[in-house]
Amino acid sequence: MIPKLMQSIAMPASKIQASRRQFLLGAFAAGTGLAVGYRLLAAPAASASDTTAGDSAEYTFSPYVMISGDGKVTVLSSQFEMGQGSYNGLATLVAEELDADWAAIEVQGVAGNVKAYGNLAMGGALQITGGSTSMTTSWERYRKAGAAARAMLVAAAASEWNVPASEITVENGIMAHSSGKTGGFGRFAAKAAAMTVPTDVAVKKASEWKLIGNADLKRFDSARKANGTEHYTIDVSLPGMLTAVMIHPPLFGAKLKSFDAAKALSVKGVVDVVETPRGVAVVAQHMWAAIKGREAVTVEWDEAGAEKRSTSELMALYHDIAGKAPAAIARKDGDVDAGFAGAAKVIEANFEFPYLAHAAMEPLNAVARKNDDGTLEIWGGHQFPDVYQMLAGEIVGIAPDKVQLHVMKTGGSFGRRAVFDGDVVVEAVYIAKAIGYKAPVKVQWTREDDMRAGRYRPAFVHSMKAGIDSDGKLVAWSNHLVGQSIMANTAFAGMIQNGVDPTSVEGASNLPYAIPNQTVGLTSTEVGVPVLWWRSVGSTHTAFAVETFIDEAAEAAGRDPVEFRLSMLEPESRHAVVLKLAAEKADWKKPLKKGHFRGVAVAESFSSVVAYVAEVSTSDSGDIKVERVVAAVDCGLAVNPDQIRSQVEGGLGFGLGAIMGEEISLTDGSVDQGNFDLYTPLRIDAMPEVEVVILASANAPTGIGEPGVPPIGPAVANAIYKALGKRIRTMPFTKSLTA
């Protein structure tokens, strides 16, 4: 969602790596239970077990794990759960170190203390869930919190039983001594809160793990996700709550001129129709009344500053720009002009990528309620909680710490809920304010709202050129990318260096292949269509352009695609290892049965490397079906292997659907697609058989929520070329295959 290059934005490394004097384990009594987490000090405390600090110290404490008197273990997650399994991963880290009963684990999202919950993988200055960094930011500190809680529980039992702590064993939440004495966590939780907090607790060795790396461990929340009892924002129901739907501008950049709500107010159940900075809101007793009321509102818009171009016009402009010199250079190695001049063969190609919607199963929503004490509560998918607290506070006129966020599980995001302007969250607050805070308000977008008033993966054009010498080696490479910047005009605009937005060129400017002469240029366009990171961000288009063009270069060189790639990679590099593993597991060199063809691709995103070998078949009528995909994955240490397989399978399906048939197009500035009839994610009968091979690694965990997306498109496109002899350069595939 958020690219790994964002790691540079927040603070210098000296601040990220907090010392013991700044970042210490802490604990307190939580009712009849124990809470263990971290406390941050501006000055050193007198001792590690202090729960206060001196006058010169700033003290904050936020728990990471809580153990109640009934033995329930609750992990407080700094990472937002939107289906990627971050809650399950954090639960695994804590439960492993606690030796807890997996059946007694629960996870709750938390927000409001960036010092404790800031994302260390991105600098620590913001609590962000994104960039597939949940395990990276949590790996050390959540394990240590679990280990500290265990040590304190054992100390409490040892004190009561009058035995050495070293003689007590812990298994499935039960502590035992050879004398026959036993007791569960709940029994000793309150007493443990009075124990000294370990200053530098040791975590388990890999040889001692029972849960981390356990391929048979199933998600703690699987049952309620399957039986429909999981609770999402769409399920929130508060006493007296009203439901609101929005009327957004029909064109991006249009502004409200006037509206007539007389007919809407006569609709049974409609309570109010109000103006907000984001459009007109229809507030009703329930969703159906709100929708019917919306249909009755007459709105006049000022479209003077709106984006009115169609995507056909935009793409024609992009292709024209791509044929000229780039506005900025992202990478330049060697002498590209000389490389092309000396090449025996030169090939060129243009690739076109459309806007894409996030299309999460749960459309955007949020609930806002102002309380009598002046505080504000917001329920929602808080992917940028600090930002939303600040924005909501400004709207209401209260301090951010008076805004309480209820972090809800969400039915998908893919980057959509990580917005700088608060989006649906501020809509809920604006509407609550507009009706005088007389009732809690839930804003619920419809699918059409989600597609037509959303943010999109930017459309891009790549103009590419490759030179191959007489020995079949790739000696020159150029790529000019043209598309909108995600970072421009946002809080992260400072990341744009020398005209280069790293989210535009990631996956293109950091090629792993040894090409002596290469240049990567970028021209960022000014278009009124709102864009945002989309699952795997820049690599969604760069990996396709790079990996299909590499195949074209291999053919021009008369070489096998796998061998050609390996010849340009360090033999023991992560790319080479996963590429060889995927090829081996897929029997790359073994002939396929008639009508079946293979393609290959490898890509790195979010510090993980994924290689795919895709097998497609053709029918007598020329239809293409993706039959099988073999995936090899290096994502560092596999905390939850079953979850990793699920994320790779899900990312593969997500990416395959997008590349085969998804597109957001505009006609005179209006979005054409509104629902899944015209915007077509992958259907279940098109999902191939998938085999996922996870590379064994002792390195710290890296990303997995997004890296499965980028290589599937090019692997399938390369297989289709083998089948039909046709290169796919315009997305989605349906355009190229029917042209």
XYZ file of C-alpha atoms in Angstrom:
739
model
C 0.000 0.000 0.000
C 2.552 2.561 1.087
C 5.911 1.985 -0.563
C 8.938 1.038 1.465
C 10.670 4.235 0.347
C 8.459 6.104 2.812
C 10.802 4.851 5.493
C 12.826 8.002 4.956
C 10.144 10.527 5.773
C 9.619 10.492 9.497
C 12.786 10.917 11.486
C 16.500 10.149 11.399
C 17.683 6.680 12.277
C 19.038 7.860 15.615
C 15.468 8.596 16.625
C 14.049 5.375 15.251
C 16.284 3.146 17.331
C 15.121 4.189 20.779
C 17.554 3.564 23.600
C 16.645 1.902 26.881
C 16.468 5.349 28.441
C 13.814 6.359 25.917
C 11.850 3.170 25.301
C 11.331 0.834 28.248
C 9.067 -2.038 29.098
C 6.387 -1.057 31.576
C 3.349 -2.543 33.289
C 0.359 -1.658 35.397
C -2.590 -3.337 37.067
C -5.639 -3.394 34.800
C -8.513 -4.161 37.149
C -7.841 -7.725 38.251
C -5.373 -8.206 35.444
C -1.988 -7.250 34.032
C -1.064 -4.879 31.214
C 2.419 -4.892 29.699
C 3.666 -2.500 27.078
C 6.145 0.274 26.588
C 6.754 3.565 28.268
C 8.736 6.371 26.742
C 10.784 8.762 28.814
C 12.366 12.080 27.964
C 14.657 11.450 30.936
C 15.694 8.177 32.597
C 13.465 6.700 35.277
C 14.804 5.780 38.683
C 14.276 2.087 37.957
C 12.790 -0.084 35.274
C 9.723 -0.870 37.380
C 8.831 2.781 38.046
C 5.393 3.778 36.799
C 6.128 7.483 37.190
C 9.002 9.683 36.188
C 10.708 12.726 37.606
C 9.559 16.276 37.025
C 11.853 16.614 34.016
C 10.558 13.439 32.340
C 7.654 13.008 29.987
C 5.939 9.714 30.705
C 3.510 7.784 28.542
C 2.480 4.177 28.754
C 0.541 2.109 26.231
C -0.084 -1.605 26.606
C 0.738 -4.184 23.987
C -0.734 -7.129 25.864
C -3.335 -7.403 28.616
C -4.134 -10.488 30.696
C -7.427 -10.435 32.546
C -8.454 -12.207 35.724
C -10.235 -14.896 33.720
C -7.040 -15.710 31.799
C -8.001 -14.049 28.532
C -5.007 -12.623 26.639
C -5.700 -9.490 24.593
C -3.075 -8.212 22.188
C -3.339 -4.469 21.545
C -2.422 -4.078 17.892
C -0.734 -0.977 16.535
C -1.498 -2.340 13.080
C -4.881 -2.057 11.407
C -6.627 -5.294 10.324
C -8.123 -5.172 6.849
C -7.930 -8.836 5.902
C -4.164 -9.107 5.524
C -3.781 -10.948 8.827
C -1.804 -8.418 10.855
C -3.836 -9.214 13.970
C -3.033 -12.889 13.597
C 0.655 -12.171 13.108
C 0.909 -10.012 16.222
C -1.091 -12.573 18.200
C 1.426 -15.215 17.154
C 4.394 -13.146 18.329
C 2.872 -12.467 21.753
C 1.404 -15.928 22.300
C 4.716 -17.546 21.400
C 6.627 -15.666 24.050
C 3.851 -16.001 26.633
C 3.333 -19.726 26.003
C -0.324 -18.765 25.985
C -3.347 -20.869 25.116
C -4.034 -20.021 21.459
C -7.765 -20.418 22.106
C -7.599 -17.660 24.758
C -6.093 -15.054 22.413
C -7.958 -11.952 21.269
C -6.680 -8.904 19.373
C -7.923 -5.346 19.579
C -6.870 -2.385 17.461
C -5.577 0.673 19.310
C -4.678 4.244 18.441
C -3.931 7.533 20.114
C -0.324 7.216 21.264
C 2.010 7.529 18.321
C 5.056 7.354 20.590
C 4.168 3.801 21.530
C 2.392 2.656 18.390
C 4.276 4.504 15.639
C 5.392 2.385 12.709
C 9.123 1.896 13.256
C 9.597 0.560 9.722
C 8.523 3.992 8.451
C 10.398 6.092 10.958
C 8.092 5.910 13.974
C 6.591 9.400 13.696
C 3.165 8.170 12.542
C 0.988 5.190 13.357
C 0.575 3.802 9.864
C -0.530 0.429 8.606
C 0.812 -0.051 5.114
C 3.719 -0.968 2.933
C 3.380 -4.555 4.158
C 5.332 -3.550 7.270
C 3.162 -4.990 10.058
C 5.597 -7.755 10.942
C 8.651 -5.585 10.354
C 7.551 -2.954 12.865
C 6.218 -5.511 15.365
C 8.785 -8.300 15.254
C 10.965 -7.210 18.185
C 8.749 -5.169 20.455
C 5.679 -7.421 20.545
C 7.785 -10.478 21.273
C 9.520 -8.622 24.097
C 6.192 -7.476 25.528
C 4.983 -11.081 25.552
C 8.206 -12.320 27.109
C 8.033 -9.640 29.816
C 4.449 -10.566 30.676
C 5.446 -14.217 30.971
C 8.373 -13.391 33.243
C 6.141 -11.325 35.525
C 3.477 -14.039 35.704
C 6.118 -16.633 36.540
C 7.581 -14.314 39.199
C 4.135 -13.927 40.766
C 3.605 -17.690 40.870
C 7.109 -18.278 42.240
C 6.472 -15.761 45.021
C 3.194 -17.357 46.047
C 4.472 -20.926 45.816
C 7.805 -20.022 47.410
C 9.775 -21.807 44.691
C 12.507 -20.593 42.274
C 11.081 -19.034 39.115
C 13.479 -21.156 37.074
C 11.645 -24.302 38.203
C 8.282 -23.187 36.834
C 7.181 -24.340 33.380
C 4.544 -22.675 31.242
C 2.411 -24.325 28.588
C -0.896 -23.265 27.028
C -1.436 -20.576 29.640
C -0.847 -22.856 32.630
C 2.116 -22.523 34.990
C 3.283 -25.625 36.810
C 5.899 -26.735 39.333
C 7.225 -30.224 39.996
C 5.645 -30.082 43.468
C 2.271 -30.397 41.776
C 1.271 -26.751 42.077
C -0.421 -25.296 39.003
C -2.198 -22.117 38.087
C -3.453 -20.272 35.041
C -2.507 -16.779 33.907
C -5.723 -15.299 35.251
C -5.065 -16.420 38.789
C -1.740 -14.560 38.956
C -2.447 -11.615 36.623
C -3.186 -9.045 39.345
C -0.252 -10.114 41.500
C 2.044 -10.075 38.461
C 1.282 -6.379 37.981
C 3.177 -5.692 41.202
C 6.256 -7.593 40.070
C 9.383 -5.859 38.801
C 9.297 -5.270 35.066
C 12.300 -6.924 33.354
C 14.764 -4.352 32.084
C 15.979 -6.393 29.137
C 13.886 -9.504 28.723
C 15.217 -12.274 26.486
C 13.045 -13.697 23.730
C 12.996 -17.345 22.712
C 15.493 -18.911 20.358
C 14.141 -20.182 17.055
C 14.654 -23.762 18.208
C 12.138 -23.129 21.021
C 9.310 -21.812 18.855
C 6.003 -23.643 18.815
C 3.796 -21.090 17.077
C 6.135 -18.926 14.988
C 6.748 -20.779 11.743
C 4.089 -23.398 12.539
C 2.566 -24.325 9.184
C -0.434 -25.969 10.863
C -1.412 -22.971 12.988
C -4.713 -21.569 11.785
C -5.849 -17.974 12.196
C -7.373 -17.284 15.597
C -10.261 -15.437 13.905
C -11.028 -17.925 11.129
C -14.278 -19.248 12.600
C -16.019 -15.913 13.019
C -14.900 -14.744 9.598
C -16.393 -17.903 8.111
C -19.665 -17.850 10.078
C -20.337 -14.143 9.603
C -20.035 -13.073 13.242
C -16.984 -10.860 12.736
C -17.807 -7.204 13.440
C -17.019 -4.465 10.922
C -17.801 -0.753 10.693
C -20.821 -1.536 8.533
C -22.205 -3.480 11.520
C -21.902 -0.611 14.033
C -25.254 0.323 15.541
C -25.506 2.934 18.303
C -28.600 4.124 20.170
C -30.359 6.800 18.134
C -27.872 6.516 15.289
C -28.731 8.090 11.950
C -27.460 6.964 8.558
C -26.132 9.345 5.920
C -25.286 8.980 2.249
C -23.342 11.517 0.233
C -23.982 13.274 -3.055
C -20.501 13.829 -4.392
C -19.634 16.048 -7.369
C -20.193 14.229 -10.687
C -16.859 15.546 -11.973
C -13.575 15.662 -10.092
C -12.925 19.249 -9.076
C -16.537 20.423 -9.387
C -17.930 22.475 -6.507
C -21.392 22.742 -5.007
C -23.372 25.745 -6.270
C -26.838 25.071 -4.808
C -29.272 22.302 -3.932
C -32.999 21.819 -3.372
C -33.919 19.303 -0.673
C -37.675 19.913 -0.477
C -38.700 16.632 -2.119
C -36.092 14.661 -0.196
C -37.350 15.933 3.145
C -40.794 14.573 2.298
C -39.406 11.037 1.971
C -40.404 8.990 5.008
C -37.425 8.498 7.300
C -35.320 11.386 5.965
C -34.267 13.621 8.852
C -32.097 16.278 7.229
C -30.204 17.269 4.099
C -27.034 19.257 4.800
C -24.153 20.840 2.975
C -20.573 19.739 3.715
C -17.231 20.694 2.138
C -17.327 17.342 0.335
C -20.841 17.594 -1.117
C -24.424 17.177 0.076
C -25.376 14.665 2.778
C -28.806 13.080 3.145
C -29.382 12.015 6.749
C -32.079 9.485 7.561
C -33.270 6.928 10.056
C -31.946 4.091 7.908
C -30.028 3.392 4.719
C -32.997 2.856 2.407
C -34.578 6.167 3.368
C -31.248 7.924 2.869
C -30.857 6.470 -0.618
C -34.428 7.327 -1.637
C -33.952 10.809 -0.245
C -30.737 11.235 -2.203
C -32.584 10.396 -5.420
C -34.999 13.276 -4.706
C -32.380 15.993 -4.151
C -31.712 18.434 -6.982
C -28.125 19.709 -7.064
C -26.453 22.336 -9.222
C -22.653 22.170 -9.572
C -19.989 24.655 -10.575
C -17.855 22.706 -13.050
C -15.563 25.524 -14.130
C -12.504 23.954 -12.514
C -13.455 20.319 -13.044
C -11.486 17.660 -14.931
C -13.465 17.059 -18.151
C -11.085 14.992 -20.250
C -11.828 11.421 -21.248
C -9.278 8.702 -20.658
C -8.808 8.336 -24.414
C -7.610 11.955 -24.496
C -5.372 11.423 -21.486
C -3.774 8.302 -22.945
C -3.132 10.042 -26.256
C -1.445 12.849 -24.328
C 0.602 10.371 -22.277
C 1.838 8.558 -25.383
C 2.827 11.863 -26.942
C 4.777 12.874 -23.816
C 6.400 9.426 -23.615
C 7.926 9.981 -27.049
C 9.793 13.040 -25.800
C 12.595 13.546 -23.303
C 11.551 12.872 -19.695
C 11.129 15.770 -17.282
C 13.226 14.039 -14.603
C 15.772 11.232 -14.403
C 15.328 8.544 -11.756
C 18.344 6.439 -12.734
C 21.238 6.749 -15.146
C 24.009 4.179 -15.505
C 26.749 4.166 -18.142
C 26.274 5.657 -21.607
C 22.866 4.645 -22.920
C 23.248 6.318 -26.315
C 26.525 4.492 -26.936
C 24.966 1.259 -25.735
C 22.161 1.495 -28.270
C 24.506 2.615 -31.022
C 26.665 -0.471 -30.521
C 23.792 -2.939 -30.144
C 23.207 -5.628 -32.746
C 19.420 -5.457 -32.149
C 17.231 -2.715 -30.715
C 13.620 -3.317 -29.715
C 11.025 -0.800 -28.595
C 7.556 -0.969 -27.040
C 4.968 1.209 -25.327
C 2.842 -0.076 -22.442
C -0.430 1.445 -21.296
C -2.029 1.012 -17.864
C -5.498 2.310 -16.880
C -6.804 3.788 -13.664
C -7.833 1.064 -11.211
C -10.287 1.113 -8.312
C -9.527 -0.500 -4.963
C -12.949 -2.215 -4.985
C -12.811 -3.564 -1.426
C -15.767 -5.744 -0.445
C -16.831 -3.323 2.309
C -17.445 0.124 0.791
C -16.183 3.114 2.761
C -17.934 4.027 6.000
C -17.410 5.718 9.361
C -19.436 6.607 12.459
C -19.091 9.825 14.476
C -20.592 10.775 17.838
C -19.934 13.816 19.991
C -20.435 13.260 23.725
C -21.752 15.591 26.407
C -18.240 15.964 27.833
C -17.036 17.466 24.549
C -15.122 14.434 23.354
C -15.624 12.940 19.918
C -15.738 9.231 19.094
C -15.163 7.838 15.618
C -15.627 4.245 14.525
C -13.934 3.237 11.282
C -11.057 1.728 9.382
C -8.329 3.935 10.778
C -5.317 3.266 8.605
C -3.852 6.743 9.362
C -5.201 7.259 12.900
C -3.003 10.216 13.919
C -4.020 12.116 10.798
C -7.710 11.409 11.348
C -7.547 12.509 14.991
C -5.963 15.783 13.971
C -8.436 16.484 11.166
C -11.481 15.567 13.249
C -10.264 17.723 16.111
C -9.870 20.709 13.800
C -13.417 20.307 12.474
C -14.982 20.093 15.929
C -12.611 22.558 17.577
C -11.104 20.210 20.129
C -7.613 18.874 20.795
C -6.664 15.667 18.957
C -6.412 13.774 22.244
C -10.132 14.470 22.778
C -10.873 12.412 19.660
C -11.250 8.738 20.503
C -10.826 6.348 17.620
C -12.507 2.944 17.675
C -10.310 0.915 15.352
C -12.642 -1.411 13.488
C -11.768 -4.411 11.376
C -12.380 -3.660 7.737
C -13.485 -5.731 4.779
C -10.525 -4.742 2.627
C -8.632 -1.557 1.891
C -5.729 -2.141 -0.527
C -4.576 1.386 0.315
C -7.973 3.063 -0.003
C -8.375 3.970 3.686
C -4.911 5.527 3.963
C -5.833 9.036 2.864
C -4.340 12.378 3.838
C -7.632 14.298 3.918
C -9.584 11.860 6.104
C -12.125 11.193 3.350
C -15.138 9.322 4.770
C -13.927 9.906 8.341
C -14.166 13.681 8.001
C -17.453 13.289 6.141
C -18.934 11.664 9.237
C -17.608 14.453 11.460
C -18.790 17.222 9.124
C -22.292 15.730 8.977
C -22.477 15.256 12.744
C -21.490 18.888 13.147
C -23.992 20.045 10.507
C -26.902 18.443 12.380
C -25.761 19.922 15.677
C -24.399 16.651 17.036
C -27.956 15.646 17.900
C -27.299 11.988 17.139
C -24.509 9.604 16.175
C -24.089 9.498 12.385
C -22.945 6.629 10.212
C -21.829 7.582 6.724
C -22.136 4.610 4.391
C -20.973 4.735 0.800
C -22.610 2.534 -1.817
C -20.575 0.571 -4.335
C -21.240 3.284 -6.900
C -19.970 5.946 -4.490
C -16.866 3.866 -3.919
C -16.082 3.589 -7.626
C -17.139 6.986 -8.893
C -15.975 9.195 -6.022
C -12.935 7.212 -5.094
C -9.176 7.423 -5.449
C -7.456 5.340 -8.091
C -4.221 3.635 -9.034
C -2.727 6.184 -11.457
C -2.884 5.524 -15.174
C 0.578 5.209 -16.729
C 2.368 4.854 -20.034
C 5.852 3.328 -20.316
C 7.993 3.952 -23.391
C 10.713 1.301 -23.419
C 13.773 0.467 -25.466
C 16.347 -2.327 -25.169
C 19.605 -3.062 -26.979
C 21.096 -6.556 -27.362
C 24.648 -7.139 -28.538
C 25.903 -9.839 -30.905
C 26.531 -12.193 -27.967
C 22.898 -12.032 -26.890
C 23.555 -9.774 -23.890
C 21.323 -6.913 -22.809
C 23.618 -3.883 -23.044
C 21.246 -0.903 -23.111
C 17.881 -0.163 -21.518
C 15.662 2.900 -21.271
C 12.241 3.470 -19.778
C 10.278 6.720 -19.794
C 7.301 6.590 -17.424
C 4.423 9.046 -17.759
C 1.685 9.347 -15.140
C 0.376 11.171 -12.101
C 2.307 11.520 -8.869
C 0.691 10.078 -5.756
C 2.899 12.118 -3.426
C 2.406 15.520 -5.051
C 0.366 18.009 -3.017
C 0.292 15.737 0.024
C 2.071 15.617 3.374
C 4.667 13.386 1.707
C 5.488 15.744 -1.157
C 8.947 16.174 0.362
C 9.768 12.669 -0.819
C 9.734 13.912 -4.401
C 13.392 14.541 -5.128
C 14.599 16.214 -8.327
C 11.151 15.754 -9.844
C 10.993 12.021 -9.117
C 8.132 10.560 -7.086
C 9.490 7.239 -5.795
C 6.033 5.669 -5.889
C 5.951 6.205 -9.655
C 9.262 4.526 -10.467
C 9.692 1.831 -7.797
C 10.242 -1.462 -9.565
C 11.605 0.381 -12.615
C 14.462 2.451 -11.201
C 15.824 -0.345 -8.989
C 16.129 -3.210 -11.465
C 18.075 -6.172 -10.103
C 19.458 -6.999 -13.545
C 23.048 -6.119 -14.434
C 22.571 -3.864 -17.464
C 25.656 -1.682 -18.063
C 23.838 1.203 -19.732
C 20.392 2.177 -18.527
C 18.242 5.199 -17.920
C 14.864 5.558 -16.244
C 13.026 8.828 -16.753
C 9.769 10.191 -15.365
C 7.310 12.838 -16.437
C 4.621 13.486 -13.833
C 1.358 14.759 -15.291
C -1.177 17.244 -13.924
C -4.631 15.646 -14.098
C -7.686 16.279 -11.935
C -8.398 12.611 -11.265
C -7.615 11.791 -7.595
C -4.968 9.071 -7.250
C -3.764 6.984 -4.340
C -1.560 4.024 -3.571
C -3.102 0.764 -4.659
C -2.004 -2.672 -3.528
C 1.744 -2.817 -4.364
C 1.687 0.804 -5.611
C 4.198 1.553 -8.398
C 5.150 -2.073 -8.895
C 1.624 -2.751 -10.195
C 2.644 -1.291 -13.539
C 6.457 -1.224 -13.445
C 6.806 -4.983 -12.862
C 4.568 -5.720 -15.837
C 6.419 -3.404 -18.200
C 9.837 -4.599 -17.037
C 9.166 -8.335 -16.940
C 7.310 -8.582 -20.248
C 9.939 -6.440 -21.978
C 12.686 -8.612 -20.492
C 10.960 -11.561 -22.173
C 10.949 -9.672 -25.468
C 14.655 -9.012 -25.040
C 15.276 -12.692 -24.300
C 13.501 -13.650 -27.510
C 15.486 -11.074 -29.471
C 18.657 -12.565 -27.997
C 17.516 -16.093 -28.828
C 17.745 -17.176 -25.192
C 15.539 -18.969 -22.682
C 13.646 -16.429 -20.507
C 14.728 -17.988 -17.204
C 18.354 -18.431 -18.268
C 18.408 -14.898 -19.678
C 17.274 -13.417 -16.363
C 19.673 -15.535 -14.319
C 22.590 -14.421 -16.501
C 21.994 -10.859 -15.261
C 21.524 -11.719 -11.575
C 24.035 -12.512 -8.865
C 23.807 -16.316 -8.450
C 22.879 -16.208 -4.744
C 20.752 -13.084 -4.860
C 17.192 -13.294 -3.588
C 15.839 -12.780 -7.124
C 17.955 -15.574 -8.534
C 17.111 -18.001 -5.736
C 13.327 -17.595 -5.975
C 13.437 -17.584 -9.782
C 15.341 -20.880 -9.832
C 13.035 -22.332 -7.189
C 9.864 -21.412 -9.089
C 11.276 -22.773 -12.345
C 12.315 -26.014 -10.646
C 8.945 -26.563 -8.944
C 7.108 -25.808 -12.192
C 9.307 -28.189 -14.267
C 10.223 -25.253 -16.504
C 12.274 -27.326 -18.918
C 9.742 -30.150 -19.135
C 7.470 -29.987 -22.208
C 3.783 -29.299 -21.560
C 0.861 -31.078 -23.108
C -0.581 -29.689 -26.320
C -2.352 -26.359 -25.931
C -0.575 -25.425 -22.679
C 2.109 -22.757 -22.386
C 4.281 -21.242 -19.638
C 5.441 -17.753 -18.737
C 7.701 -16.456 -15.998
C 8.241 -13.244 -14.031
C 10.028 -12.165 -10.856
C 9.637 -8.944 -8.888
C 10.580 -7.366 -5.590
C 8.227 -5.126 -3.658
C 8.166 -4.150 0.014
C 11.439 -5.958 0.683
C 10.097 -9.334 -0.470
C 10.779 -11.162 -3.724
C 8.200 -13.289 -5.548
C 8.662 -15.347 -8.712
C 5.774 -16.868 -10.660
C 5.643 -19.487 -13.379
C 2.181 -19.329 -14.938
C 0.651 -22.018 -17.136
C -2.121 -21.082 -19.555
C -4.218 -23.115 -21.975
C -5.967 -22.213 -25.205
C -9.270 -23.539 -26.471
C -10.227 -24.215 -30.078
C -11.988 -20.857 -30.104
C -8.818 -19.110 -28.919
C -9.959 -18.452 -25.345
C -7.224 -18.267 -22.722
C -7.447 -19.843 -19.290
C -4.825 -19.557 -16.554
C -4.554 -23.146 -15.347
C -1.779 -23.175 -12.769
C 0.694 -20.861 -11.083
C 3.768 -21.886 -9.123
C 4.985 -19.223 -6.724
C 8.315 -18.992 -4.924
C 8.460 -16.432 -2.119
C 11.252 -14.910 -0.052
C 9.634 -12.776 2.649
C 12.195 -13.356 5.344
C 11.283 -15.509 8.303
C 7.801 -16.974 7.868
C 5.874 -16.132 11.038
C 2.613 -17.654 9.765
C 3.275 -19.909 6.752
C -0.406 -20.673 6.174
C -1.193 -16.969 6.206
C 1.671 -16.243 3.809
C 0.253 -18.771 1.362
C -3.166 -17.143 1.688
C -1.750 -13.680 1.042
C 0.175 -14.858 -2.008
C -2.917 -16.614 -3.359
C -5.071 -13.573 -2.633
C -2.547 -11.147 -4.108
C -2.244 -13.342 -7.178
C -6.023 -13.334 -7.676
C -6.221 -9.604 -7.022
C -3.480 -8.839 -9.529
C -4.748 -11.311 -12.106
C -8.240 -9.838 -12.051
C -6.872 -6.321 -12.431
C -4.594 -7.125 -15.325
C -7.159 -9.244 -17.186
C -10.284 -7.140 -17.034
C -10.331 -4.196 -14.610
C -10.352 -0.589 -15.759
C -11.661 2.771 -14.598
C -12.369 4.884 -17.663
C -13.727 8.413 -17.997
C -15.989 9.946 -20.587
C -15.825 13.741 -20.554
C -14.516 13.502 -17.002
C -17.242 11.201 -15.657
C -16.335 7.720 -14.415
C -17.999 5.057 -16.573
C -17.920 2.158 -14.101
C -20.130 2.033 -11.027
C -20.382 -1.589 -9.966
C -19.050 -5.078 -10.592
C -21.009 -5.453 -13.824
C -18.653 -3.098 -15.662
C -15.688 -3.210 -13.296
C -14.866 -6.894 -13.273
C -12.590 -8.363 -10.594
C -11.543 -11.975 -11.037
C -14.438 -14.442 -10.995
C -14.027 -17.621 -8.984
C -14.012 -19.872 -12.046
C -11.015 -17.970 -13.422
C -8.845 -18.555 -10.350
C -6.008 -20.940 -11.233
C -4.554 -23.750 -9.174
C -1.776 -22.216 -7.069
C 1.265 -23.806 -5.461
C 3.198 -21.575 -3.048
C 6.752 -22.431 -2.010
C 8.109 -20.334 0.860
C 11.856 -19.948 0.991
C 13.305 -20.896 4.369
C 14.963 -17.837 5.892
C 16.428 -16.716 9.193
C 16.187 -13.046 8.237
C 13.644 -10.774 9.926
C 10.160 -10.879 8.365
C 9.484 -8.628 5.383
C 6.256 -7.767 3.564
C 3.695 -10.221 2.248
C 0.340 -8.417 1.928
C 1.281 -6.833 -1.394
C 4.293 -8.579 -3.031
C 2.120 -11.304 -4.547
C 0.430 -8.819 -6.877
C 3.125 -7.456 -9.275
C 4.570 -10.574 -10.990
C 1.317 -12.352 -11.907
C 0.401 -10.072 -14.808
C 3.697 -10.357 -16.675
C 3.997 -14.111 -16.007
C 0.582 -14.680 -17.586
C 1.237 -12.206 -20.423
C 4.483 -13.987 -21.253
C 2.634 -17.319 -21.341
C -0.071 -15.846 -23.563
C 2.592 -14.724 -26.021
C 3.826 -18.311 -26.232
C 0.243 -19.428 -26.842
C -0.950 -16.801 -29.315
C 2.204 -15.095 -30.551
C 0.740 -11.776 -29.425
C 2.404 -9.305 -27.063
C 0.106 -7.660 -24.543
C 1.014 -4.020 -24.079
C -2.319 -2.364 -23.327
C -4.125 -3.193 -20.128
C -6.448 -4.782 -19.341
C -5.827 -7.946 -21.360
C -9.351 -7.809 -22.782
C -8.351 -4.775 -24.824
C -5.249 -6.376 -26.297
C -6.783 -9.786 -26.946
C -9.839 -8.404 -28.731
C -7.996 -5.762 -30.733
